[in-house]
Tab-separated table of C-alpha atoms in Angstrom:
chain	number	residue	atom	x	y	z
P	1415	MET	CA	-40.794	19.746	9.283
P	1416	ARG	CA	-42.557	22.089	6.556
P	1417	LYS	CA	-40.831	25.255	4.566
P	1418	PHE	CA	-43.598	28.241	3.087
P	1419	ASN	CA	-42.909	31.588	1.868
P	1420	VAL	CA	-44.178	34.375	3.798
P	1421	LYS	CA	-44.566	38.388	2.154
P	1422	VAL	CA	-44.213	40.266	4.984
P	1423	ASN	CA	-44.984	43.837	3.430
P	1424	GLY	CA	-43.688	43.307	-0.617
P	1425	LYS	CA	-40.242	41.377	1.002
P	1426	SER	CA	-40.843	37.505	0.498
P	1427	TYR	CA	-39.183	34.658	3.329
P	1428	GLU	CA	-38.612	31.552	3.773
P	1429	VAL	CA	-39.733	30.229	6.952
P	1430	GLU	CA	-39.642	26.499	8.554
P	1431	VAL	CA	-42.173	25.320	10.521
P	1432	ASP	CA	-42.502	21.695	13.057
P	1433	GLU	CA	-45.687	20.253	12.640
P	1434	VAL	CA	-47.152	19.329	16.277
P	1435	GLY	CA	-49.471	16.813	16.233
P	1436	GLY	CA	-52.224	16.661	14.146
P	1437	SER	CA	-53.068	14.772	11.257
P	1438	SER	CA	-49.963	13.346	9.640
P	1439	THR	CA	-51.094	13.952	6.045
P	1440	VAL	CA	-48.619	16.660	4.499
P	1441	ALA	CA	-49.763	19.513	1.577
P	1442	PRO	CA	-46.770	19.864	-1.108
P	1443	ALA	CA	-44.723	22.203	-0.170
P	1444	PRO	CA	-44.604	26.092	-2.076
P	1445	ALA	CA	-42.486	26.934	-5.297
P	1446	PRO	CA	-39.214	28.775	-3.311
P	1447	ALA	CA	-39.127	32.795	-3.329
P	1448	ALA	CA	-36.881	34.153	-5.907
P	1449	SER	CA	-35.795	36.230	-3.243
P	1450	ALA	CA	-35.821	34.015	-0.032
P	1451	PRO	CA	-32.124	33.488	0.460
P	1452	ALA	CA	-31.412	29.585	0.536
P	1453	LYS	CA	-31.015	27.790	3.777
P	1454	ALA	CA	-28.257	25.399	4.593
P	1455	GLU	CA	-29.353	22.113	5.598
P	1456	PRO	CA	-28.077	21.066	9.442
P	1457	ALA	CA	-25.743	17.919	8.576
P	1458	ALA	CA	-27.586	14.167	8.569
P	1459	ALA	CA	-26.660	11.637	11.093
P	1460	ALA	CA	-23.673	10.305	10.407
P	1461	PRO	CA	-23.970	6.466	9.090
P	1462	ALA	CA	-23.183	4.213	11.968
P	1463	LYS	CA	-19.879	3.009	10.418
P	1464	GLY	CA	-17.308	3.407	12.888
P	1465	GLU	CA	-16.486	0.851	15.912
P	1466	GLY	CA	-17.246	0.908	19.667
P	1467	THR	CA	-19.422	2.757	21.629
P	1468	PRO	CA	-21.421	5.927	19.667
P	1469	ILE	CA	-21.645	8.705	21.114
P	1470	LYS	CA	-24.799	10.349	19.959
P	1471	ALA	CA	-26.507	13.926	20.036
P	1472	PRO	CA	-29.654	14.062	22.799
P	1473	MET	CA	-31.184	17.723	21.044
P	1474	PRO	CA	-30.090	19.745	17.421
P	1475	GLY	CA	-27.369	21.990	17.415
P	1476	LEU	CA	-23.599	23.359	16.868
P	1477	ILE	CA	-20.947	21.394	17.699
P	1478	LEU	CA	-18.974	24.558	19.279
P	1479	SER	CA	-15.619	22.005	20.605
P	1480	LEU	CA	-14.203	19.006	20.962
P	1481	SER	CA	-12.398	18.410	24.077
P	1482	HIS	CA	-9.920	15.625	22.693
P	1483	SER	CA	-8.436	14.375	19.393
P	1484	ASP	CA	-9.568	11.604	18.049
P	1485	GLY	CA	-7.674	8.236	19.288
P	1486	ASP	CA	-7.068	10.302	23.244
P	1487	ALA	CA	-8.107	8.345	26.364
P	1488	VAL	CA	-11.255	9.317	27.905
P	1489	LYS	CA	-12.710	8.048	30.863
P	1490	GLU	CA	-16.419	7.620	31.977
P	1491	ASN	CA	-17.961	10.892	32.404
P	1492	GLU	CA	-16.075	13.140	30.938
P	1493	LYS	CA	-16.059	16.114	28.442
P	1494	ILE	CA	-16.035	14.969	24.909
P	1495	LEU	CA	-17.168	17.847	23.420
P	1496	VAL	CA	-19.980	21.620	23.288
P	1497	LEU	CA	-22.977	20.985	22.093
P	1498	GLU	CA	-24.787	24.247	21.129
P	1499	ALA	CA	-27.819	24.481	20.727
P	1500	MET	CA	-31.215	27.239	21.987
P	1501	LYS	CA	-28.187	29.424	22.550
P	1502	MET	CA	-26.757	27.146	25.394
P	1503	GLU	CA	-23.706	25.427	25.734
P	1504	ASN	CA	-23.994	22.336	26.557
P	1505	ASP	CA	-21.236	19.600	27.302
P	1506	ILE	CA	-21.460	15.971	26.244
P	1507	ASN	CA	-19.885	13.295	28.082
P	1508	ALA	CA	-18.136	10.070	27.391
P	1509	THR	CA	-20.729	7.571	28.362
P	1510	ALA	CA	-17.717	4.642	29.069
P	1511	ALA	CA	-14.214	4.556	29.486
P	1512	GLY	CA	-11.598	3.992	26.365
P	1513	LYS	CA	-10.392	5.900	22.785
P	1514	ILE	CA	-12.428	8.513	21.320
P	1515	THR	CA	-12.492	8.383	17.930
P	1516	TYR	CA	-14.764	11.736	16.409
P	1517	ALA	CA	-17.230	11.081	13.792
P	1518	VAL	CA	-18.134	15.340	13.937
P	1519	LYS	CA	-15.920	18.350	13.847
P	1520	LYS	CA	-16.287	21.726	15.420
P	1521	GLY	CA	-18.672	24.294	13.615
P	1522	ASP	CA	-20.563	21.057	12.210
P	1523	SER	CA	-25.078	21.114	12.655
P	1524	VAL	CA	-26.285	17.579	13.873
P	1525	ASP	CA	-29.890	16.885	14.344
P	1526	THR	CA	-30.854	14.693	16.968
P	1527	GLY	CA	-29.540	11.634	17.089
P	1528	ALA	CA	-26.444	11.953	14.910
P	1529	VAL	CA	-23.443	10.089	15.678
P	1530	LEU	CA	-20.854	12.586	17.371
P	1531	ALA	CA	-18.200	10.211	18.745
P	1532	TYR	CA	-16.976	6.276	18.785
P	1533	ILE	CA	-15.250	5.197	22.225
P	1534	LYS	CA	-13.806	1.586	21.876
């Protein structure tokens, strides 16, 4: 991910661009413009500190809702949370049966591969 400042009609905007293919050299990012608003970064992937089978985010997104409370029993393939990605609501299901412990909360932004919950 590279950040750029773009000026359009005299107004400065900060943009982030994913690089697809090409060389792996990265030029240093320019200093942000004073008028560019600060952007919140998505939460980093949670460290693997829970016990049990980790349930990981298949894509970056926003946690809209949790379907259970910590310690609840869940069945395999049962919905455990809703992840919004690209304006679509995606049900995330349990990959095993057991008791769930969430590593995220409603409103969290997550990256691909972030641990969402553990099932023990």
